[in-house]
Amino acid sequence: MTDLELDQVDEQQVDGAADLADFDAFFAEESATRPRQSLTLYGSTYTLPESLPLLFTLQMERVQDSSDPDDVRKMLATLYGGNVLDTWAERGMTDRQLGVVLIYSAANIRRPGSCTMQRAAELHEQQEAGKATAPNRAARRTATKKKGKKGRSSGGRS
């Protein structure tokens, strides 16, 4: 913003001091009009939030390499409420199924109806395949470099 624009904003704030911006009302009104995706899992219906909660995003970064179930519980509670991790685990959910549900949920929070369960499963498989092939690719590159060094000649005769 330019200095002139900042001065105008300052003047508006002084003139309209009684008309403070009410973000609580604004966000509540905005939230009520945004579409939300629902899903059923183990007989319970969950309605996803209208946008990805900041707490979920922060926890996702923090627990990325964590193996503590409490970290995962907190993260899931921000999307689905309650203590869903234990409920789902008791029902026999696998880590693959959890991954598919999370991919589906994240996509449909951003744009409701944008991702099918099948597509979420495909994306999960691609993600898992990417994790498995990375070390193998590095090993192949190392092997190729070693072979390449052995097979090279200086072009001169011995």
Short mmCIF file of C-alpha atoms in Angstrom, two decimals:
data_model
loop_
_atom_site.label_atom_id
_atom_site.label_comp_id
_atom_site.label_asym_id
_atom_site.label_seq_id
_atom_site.Cartn_x
_atom_site.Cartn_y
_atom_site.Cartn_z
CA MET A 1 0.00 0.00 0.00
CA THR A 2 1.10 3.53 -0.66
CA ASP A 3 1.41 6.16 2.07
CA LEU A 4 -1.72 7.86 0.74
CA GLU A 5 -3.70 4.61 0.96
CA LEU A 6 -2.45 4.02 4.49
CA ASP A 7 -3.47 7.56 5.50
CA GLN A 8 -6.94 6.94 4.07
CA VAL A 9 -7.24 3.67 6.01
CA ASP A 10 -6.14 5.46 9.20
CA GLU A 11 -8.76 8.18 8.62
CA GLN A 12 -11.46 5.55 8.05
CA GLN A 13 -10.52 3.80 11.28
CA VAL A 14 -10.76 7.07 13.25
CA ASP A 15 -14.03 8.09 11.56
CA GLY A 16 -15.58 4.63 11.94
CA ALA A 17 -14.22 3.68 15.36
CA ALA A 18 -17.75 2.77 16.42
CA ASP A 19 -18.05 0.42 13.42
CA LEU A 20 -15.40 -2.13 14.34
CA ALA A 21 -14.96 -5.05 12.01
CA ASP A 22 -16.71 -8.12 13.42
CA PHE A 23 -14.83 -11.06 11.98
CA ASP A 24 -16.76 -13.49 14.19
CA ALA A 25 -20.00 -12.52 12.46
CA PHE A 26 -18.37 -12.35 9.04
CA PHE A 27 -16.76 -15.79 9.28
CA ALA A 28 -19.93 -17.34 10.74
CA GLU A 29 -22.01 -15.94 7.87
CA GLU A 30 -19.44 -16.98 5.29
CA SER A 31 -19.14 -20.46 6.79
CA ALA A 32 -22.90 -20.99 6.66
CA THR A 33 -22.95 -20.44 2.89
CA ARG A 34 -19.99 -22.64 1.96
CA PRO A 35 -20.73 -26.22 0.88
CA ARG A 36 -19.49 -29.00 3.12
CA GLN A 37 -18.84 -32.65 2.34
CA SER A 38 -20.18 -35.42 4.56
CA LEU A 39 -18.97 -39.00 4.77
CA THR A 40 -20.08 -42.17 6.51
CA LEU A 41 -17.56 -44.42 8.20
CA TYR A 42 -18.32 -47.36 10.49
CA GLY A 43 -21.95 -46.29 10.78
CA SER A 44 -21.22 -42.71 11.82
CA THR A 45 -21.67 -39.65 9.63
CA TYR A 46 -19.02 -36.94 9.72
CA THR A 47 -19.38 -33.50 8.18
CA LEU A 48 -16.06 -32.10 7.10
CA PRO A 49 -15.22 -28.48 7.95
CA GLU A 50 -15.73 -25.85 5.25
CA SER A 51 -11.98 -25.26 5.12
CA LEU A 52 -8.88 -26.92 6.49
CA PRO A 53 -8.50 -25.89 10.16
CA LEU A 54 -5.26 -24.10 10.97
CA LEU A 55 -4.80 -26.39 13.97
CA PHE A 56 -4.88 -29.43 11.65
CA THR A 57 -2.28 -27.88 9.35
CA LEU A 58 0.01 -27.00 12.25
CA GLN A 59 -0.37 -30.43 13.85
CA MET A 60 0.23 -32.15 10.51
CA GLU A 61 3.61 -30.42 10.25
CA ARG A 62 4.47 -31.23 13.84
CA VAL A 63 3.42 -34.89 13.84
CA GLN A 64 4.73 -35.75 10.39
CA ASP A 65 7.47 -37.95 11.82
CA SER A 66 5.80 -38.73 15.14
CA SER A 67 4.76 -42.23 16.13
CA ASP A 68 2.84 -41.02 19.21
CA PRO A 69 -0.85 -42.01 18.86
CA ASP A 70 -1.85 -38.95 20.95
CA ASP A 71 -0.50 -36.69 18.21
CA VAL A 72 -2.63 -38.47 15.62
CA ARG A 73 -5.68 -38.37 17.94
CA LYS A 74 -5.43 -34.60 18.30
CA MET A 75 -4.99 -34.09 14.57
CA LEU A 76 -7.98 -36.27 13.66
CA ALA A 77 -10.18 -34.63 16.30
CA THR A 78 -9.81 -31.28 14.54
CA LEU A 79 -11.42 -32.76 11.39
CA TYR A 80 -13.84 -35.38 12.68
CA GLY A 81 -14.36 -34.48 16.35
CA GLY A 82 -14.12 -36.71 19.38
CA ASN A 83 -11.70 -39.57 19.72
CA VAL A 84 -12.19 -41.14 16.30
CA LEU A 85 -8.76 -42.77 16.14
CA ASP A 86 -9.61 -45.26 18.87
CA THR A 87 -13.10 -45.84 17.48
CA TRP A 88 -11.77 -46.51 14.01
CA ALA A 89 -8.90 -48.67 15.29
CA GLU A 90 -11.34 -50.78 17.33
CA ARG A 91 -13.37 -51.30 14.16
CA GLY A 92 -10.28 -52.68 12.38
CA MET A 93 -9.17 -49.70 10.29
CA THR A 94 -5.81 -50.23 8.60
CA ASP A 95 -3.13 -47.61 8.04
CA ARG A 96 -3.96 -47.74 4.32
CA GLN A 97 -7.63 -47.05 5.01
CA LEU A 98 -6.71 -44.13 7.27
CA GLY A 99 -4.51 -42.72 4.51
CA VAL A 100 -7.34 -42.99 1.97
CA VAL A 101 -9.80 -41.29 4.33
CA LEU A 102 -7.35 -38.45 4.99
CA ILE A 103 -6.64 -37.89 1.29
CA TYR A 104 -10.37 -37.96 0.50
CA SER A 105 -11.13 -35.58 3.35
CA ALA A 106 -8.39 -33.07 2.54
CA ALA A 107 -9.43 -32.88 -1.12
CA ASN A 108 -13.12 -32.52 -0.31
CA ILE A 109 -12.55 -29.92 2.37
CA ARG A 110 -10.83 -27.76 -0.23
CA ARG A 111 -13.49 -28.43 -2.91
CA PRO A 112 -16.49 -30.52 -1.84
CA GLY A 113 -17.24 -33.26 -4.35
CA SER A 114 -13.86 -32.96 -6.05
CA CYS A 115 -12.46 -36.36 -5.06
CA THR A 116 -14.08 -39.79 -5.09
CA MET A 117 -13.15 -42.56 -2.69
CA GLN A 118 -11.64 -44.49 -5.62
CA ARG A 119 -9.50 -41.51 -6.62
CA ALA A 120 -8.36 -41.08 -3.01
CA ALA A 121 -7.32 -44.75 -2.98
CA GLU A 122 -5.39 -44.28 -6.24
CA LEU A 123 -3.63 -41.20 -4.86
CA HIS A 124 -2.75 -43.12 -1.70
CA GLU A 125 -1.27 -45.97 -3.77
CA GLN A 126 0.78 -43.48 -5.80
CA GLN A 127 2.00 -41.84 -2.62
CA GLU A 128 2.99 -45.18 -1.11
CA ALA A 129 4.70 -46.27 -4.33
CA GLY A 130 6.68 -43.03 -4.33
CA LYS A 131 7.92 -43.75 -0.82
CA ALA A 132 9.02 -47.26 -1.75
CA THR A 133 10.78 -46.40 -5.00
CA ALA A 134 12.87 -43.47 -3.78
CA PRO A 135 15.57 -45.56 -2.03
CA ASN A 136 15.66 -48.07 -4.91
CA ARG A 137 16.14 -45.30 -7.45
CA ALA A 138 19.06 -43.94 -5.42
CA ALA A 139 20.56 -47.41 -5.20
CA ARG A 140 20.20 -47.86 -8.97
CA ARG A 141 21.91 -44.51 -9.60
CA THR A 142 24.80 -45.48 -7.36
CA ALA A 143 25.15 -48.82 -9.14
CA THR A 144 25.04 -47.13 -12.55
CA LYS A 145 27.77 -44.68 -11.57
CA LYS A 146 30.01 -47.51 -10.40
CA LYS A 147 29.44 -49.48 -13.60
CA GLY A 148 30.04 -46.40 -15.69
CA LYS A 149 33.41 -45.77 -14.09
CA LYS A 150 34.57 -49.34 -14.68
CA GLY A 151 33.51 -49.43 -18.31
CA ARG A 152 35.12 -46.13 -19.33
CA SER A 153 38.41 -46.00 -21.12
CA SER A 154 40.71 -43.12 -21.75
CA GLY A 155 40.72 -43.86 -25.46
CA GLY A 156 44.42 -44.68 -25.45
CA ARG A 157 45.93 -48.07 -26.24
CA SER A 158 47.58 -50.15 -23.63
#
